[in-house]
Amino acid sequence: MKNAGFTLLEIMLVLVLLGIATAMVLPTLEPGDSSARLKTDAERFAALVKTGHEESLVKGKDLGVKFTRNGYQFMEWHEGKWQPLQSDRLLTEKELPEAMSLDFMPGELVWQEALDAEQQEDSSSLFTRSGLFDNEEESKKTPDLYIWSSGEVTPAEVRFQSASDGRRFYSVMIRETGEVKVVQNKDG
């Protein structure tokens, strides 16, 4: 009689070959650069801004978000100056993977004009047209995005994009009323 089926040795050989093939393919993938990761990080940031907005209203304290080269940090107005928020477990400093970049763009023209006027008044400007991070020490002192206890928020677009392919990105759109939504670009 002839047995139909595979032997244990044949099954183990197939599993070993699959393991080797997987080990060769996985390193070529860019895990921090995937569209799913971009979406997840954009949605996480949107949820944190909503949480910060609600917390600001309930507790009556002004909050802000400072963007850095590789992430963002929530801040609070405390004792007459902006300080990193340390009393909240959710609104902590977040770092992004190297394969991802972050762009902050103030929303409405009036906000951009106010930032431009502030830059012109300050001789040690924190900003330039080319970026936010020219004077690293000074730039740590004030947030880029303000969440006021009155309920107002700096209208802005925060773009989470692939560092290797700038055409793939998710934008977090923030309105002055505190409404926050995540939008995927149509090109990526």
CSV table of C-alpha atoms in Angstrom, one decimal:
chain,number,residue,atom,x,y,z
A,1,MET,CA,0.0,0.0,0.0
A,2,LYS,CA,1.2,3.5,-0.9
A,3,ASN,CA,0.7,6.2,1.7
A,4,ALA,CA,-0.7,9.5,0.4
A,5,GLY,CA,0.7,12.7,2.1
A,6,PHE,CA,3.9,14.4,3.1
A,7,THR,CA,6.5,13.1,5.5
A,8,LEU,CA,7.6,15.1,8.5
A,9,LEU,CA,11.0,15.7,6.8
A,10,GLU,CA,9.4,17.2,3.7
A,11,ILE,CA,7.2,19.5,5.8
A,12,MET,CA,10.2,20.6,7.9
A,13,LEU,CA,12.2,21.3,4.7
A,14,VAL,CA,9.5,23.5,3.3
A,15,LEU,CA,9.3,25.5,6.6
A,16,VAL,CA,13.1,26.0,6.7
A,17,LEU,CA,13.0,27.3,3.1
A,18,LEU,CA,10.1,29.6,3.9
A,19,GLY,CA,12.1,30.9,6.9
A,20,ILE,CA,15.2,31.6,4.9
A,21,ALA,CA,13.1,33.4,2.2
A,22,THR,CA,11.4,35.5,4.9
A,23,ALA,CA,14.8,36.3,6.5
A,24,MET,CA,16.1,37.5,3.1
A,25,VAL,CA,13.1,39.7,2.3
A,26,LEU,CA,12.3,41.3,5.6
A,27,PRO,CA,15.5,43.4,5.9
A,28,THR,CA,14.8,45.0,2.5
A,29,LEU,CA,11.4,46.3,3.7
A,30,GLU,CA,11.4,49.7,5.4
A,31,PRO,CA,9.2,49.2,8.5
A,32,GLY,CA,9.1,52.8,9.6
A,33,ASP,CA,8.3,54.0,6.2
A,34,SER,CA,5.1,52.1,5.4
A,35,SER,CA,1.8,53.9,4.6
A,36,ALA,CA,0.2,52.1,7.6
A,37,ARG,CA,2.8,53.5,10.0
A,38,LEU,CA,2.3,57.0,8.6
A,39,LYS,CA,-1.4,56.7,9.1
A,40,THR,CA,-1.1,55.3,12.6
A,41,ASP,CA,1.3,58.1,13.7
A,42,ALA,CA,-0.9,60.8,12.2
A,43,GLU,CA,-4.0,59.4,13.9
A,44,ARG,CA,-2.1,59.1,17.2
A,45,PHE,CA,-1.1,62.8,17.0
A,46,ALA,CA,-4.6,63.9,16.1
A,47,ALA,CA,-6.0,62.0,19.1
A,48,LEU,CA,-3.4,63.6,21.3
A,49,VAL,CA,-4.2,67.1,20.1
A,50,LYS,CA,-7.9,66.4,20.8
A,51,THR,CA,-7.0,65.1,24.3
A,52,GLY,CA,-4.9,68.2,24.9
A,53,HIS,CA,-7.7,70.4,23.8
A,54,GLU,CA,-10.2,68.8,26.1
A,55,GLU,CA,-7.7,68.8,29.0
A,56,SER,CA,-6.9,72.5,28.4
A,57,LEU,CA,-10.6,73.3,28.5
A,58,VAL,CA,-11.4,71.2,31.6
A,59,LYS,CA,-8.3,72.2,33.7
A,60,GLY,CA,-8.1,75.8,32.4
A,61,LYS,CA,-4.4,75.6,31.5
A,62,ASP,CA,-2.7,76.6,28.3
A,63,LEU,CA,-0.9,73.9,26.4
A,64,GLY,CA,1.3,73.8,23.3
A,65,VAL,CA,3.1,71.5,21.0
A,66,LYS,CA,6.8,71.9,20.1
A,67,PHE,CA,7.9,70.2,16.9
A,68,THR,CA,11.5,68.9,16.7
A,69,ARG,CA,13.4,67.3,13.9
A,70,ASN,CA,12.3,63.8,14.9
A,71,GLY,CA,9.1,64.2,16.8
A,72,TYR,CA,7.0,66.5,19.0
A,73,GLN,CA,6.6,67.4,22.6
A,74,PHE,CA,3.6,68.8,24.5
A,75,MET,CA,4.3,71.9,26.7
A,76,GLU,CA,2.3,73.8,29.3
A,77,TRP,CA,2.4,77.4,30.5
A,78,HIS,CA,3.6,77.2,34.0
A,79,GLU,CA,5.1,79.8,36.4
A,80,GLY,CA,5.3,82.4,33.6
A,81,LYS,CA,7.0,80.3,31.0
A,82,TRP,CA,6.6,77.3,28.6
A,83,GLN,CA,7.8,74.1,30.1
A,84,PRO,CA,7.7,70.5,28.9
A,85,LEU,CA,4.5,68.8,30.1
A,86,GLN,CA,5.5,66.1,32.6
A,87,SER,CA,2.4,65.6,34.7
A,88,ASP,CA,0.5,63.8,32.0
A,89,ARG,CA,1.1,60.2,31.0
A,90,LEU,CA,-0.5,60.6,27.5
A,91,LEU,CA,0.9,63.9,26.4
A,92,THR,CA,4.5,63.0,26.6
A,93,GLU,CA,7.4,63.5,24.1
A,94,LYS,CA,7.0,61.3,21.1
A,95,GLU,CA,9.9,60.4,18.7
A,96,LEU,CA,9.2,59.3,15.1
A,97,PRO,CA,11.2,56.6,13.2
A,98,GLU,CA,14.1,57.8,11.1
A,99,ALA,CA,12.2,56.9,7.9
A,100,MET,CA,9.5,59.4,8.7
A,101,SER,CA,9.6,63.2,8.7
A,102,LEU,CA,7.3,65.8,10.1
A,103,ASP,CA,6.3,69.2,8.7
A,104,PHE,CA,4.4,71.9,10.6
A,105,MET,CA,2.6,74.6,8.6
A,106,PRO,CA,0.6,77.3,10.3
A,107,GLY,CA,-2.9,77.4,8.8
A,108,GLU,CA,-4.6,80.7,8.2
A,109,LEU,CA,-2.8,83.7,6.7
A,110,VAL,CA,-3.3,85.7,9.9
A,111,TRP,CA,-1.3,83.2,11.9
A,112,GLN,CA,1.5,83.1,9.3
A,113,GLU,CA,1.7,86.9,9.4
A,114,ALA,CA,1.8,86.9,13.2
A,115,LEU,CA,4.7,84.4,13.1
A,116,ASP,CA,6.5,86.5,10.4
A,117,ALA,CA,6.1,89.7,12.5
A,118,GLU,CA,7.4,87.9,15.6
A,119,GLN,CA,10.4,86.7,13.7
A,120,GLN,CA,11.2,90.2,12.4
A,121,GLU,CA,11.0,91.6,16.0
A,122,ASP,CA,13.3,89.0,17.4
A,123,SER,CA,16.9,89.4,16.3
A,124,SER,CA,17.8,85.9,17.4
A,125,SER,CA,15.0,84.4,15.3
A,126,LEU,CA,14.0,80.8,16.0
A,127,PHE,CA,12.7,80.4,12.5
A,128,THR,CA,13.8,81.0,8.9
A,129,ARG,CA,12.0,80.4,5.7
A,130,SER,CA,14.0,77.2,5.3
A,131,GLY,CA,13.0,75.7,8.7
A,132,LEU,CA,12.1,75.9,12.3
A,133,PHE,CA,15.3,74.7,13.9
A,134,ASP,CA,18.1,77.2,13.3
A,135,ASN,CA,18.6,78.2,16.9
A,136,GLU,CA,18.0,74.9,18.8
A,137,GLU,CA,18.3,76.3,22.3
A,138,GLU,CA,15.9,79.2,21.7
A,139,SER,CA,13.4,77.1,19.8
A,140,LYS,CA,12.9,74.8,22.8
A,141,LYS,CA,11.3,77.6,24.8
A,142,THR,CA,8.1,78.2,22.9
A,143,PRO,CA,5.6,75.9,21.3
A,144,ASP,CA,4.7,76.0,17.6
A,145,LEU,CA,1.1,75.0,18.1
A,146,TYR,CA,-0.9,76.6,20.8
A,147,ILE,CA,-3.9,75.0,22.6
A,148,TRP,CA,-5.4,77.8,24.7
A,149,SER,CA,-7.6,77.3,27.7
A,150,SER,CA,-10.3,79.4,26.0
A,151,GLY,CA,-10.8,76.6,23.5
A,152,GLU,CA,-8.9,78.2,20.6
A,153,VAL,CA,-6.1,76.3,18.8
A,154,THR,CA,-3.6,77.5,16.3
A,155,PRO,CA,-5.0,76.4,13.0
A,156,ALA,CA,-2.3,74.4,11.2
A,157,GLU,CA,-1.5,71.4,9.0
A,158,VAL,CA,1.0,68.9,10.4
A,159,ARG,CA,2.3,66.5,7.7
A,160,PHE,CA,3.6,63.1,8.5
A,161,GLN,CA,5.5,61.9,5.4
A,162,SER,CA,7.9,59.3,4.3
A,163,ALA,CA,11.5,60.6,4.5
A,164,SER,CA,12.4,58.7,1.3
A,165,ASP,CA,9.3,59.5,-0.7
A,166,GLY,CA,7.8,62.9,0.1
A,167,ARG,CA,4.8,62.2,-2.1
A,168,ARG,CA,3.3,59.8,0.5
A,169,PHE,CA,1.9,61.6,3.5
A,170,TYR,CA,-0.9,62.1,5.9
A,171,SER,CA,-1.9,65.5,7.0
A,172,VAL,CA,-3.5,66.4,10.4
A,173,MET,CA,-5.7,69.4,9.8
A,174,ILE,CA,-6.3,71.5,12.9
A,175,ARG,CA,-8.9,74.2,13.0
A,176,GLU,CA,-9.1,77.2,15.3
A,177,THR,CA,-12.2,75.7,17.0
A,178,GLY,CA,-10.2,72.6,18.0
A,179,GLU,CA,-11.6,70.3,15.3
A,180,VAL,CA,-8.9,67.8,14.2
A,181,LYS,CA,-9.0,65.5,11.2
A,182,VAL,CA,-6.6,63.2,9.3
A,183,VAL,CA,-6.4,63.5,5.5
A,184,GLN,CA,-4.4,61.2,3.2
A,185,ASN,CA,-2.8,62.8,0.2
A,186,LYS,CA,-4.1,61.8,-3.2
A,187,ASP,CA,-0.7,61.3,-4.9
A,188,GLY,CA,0.6,58.6,-2.6
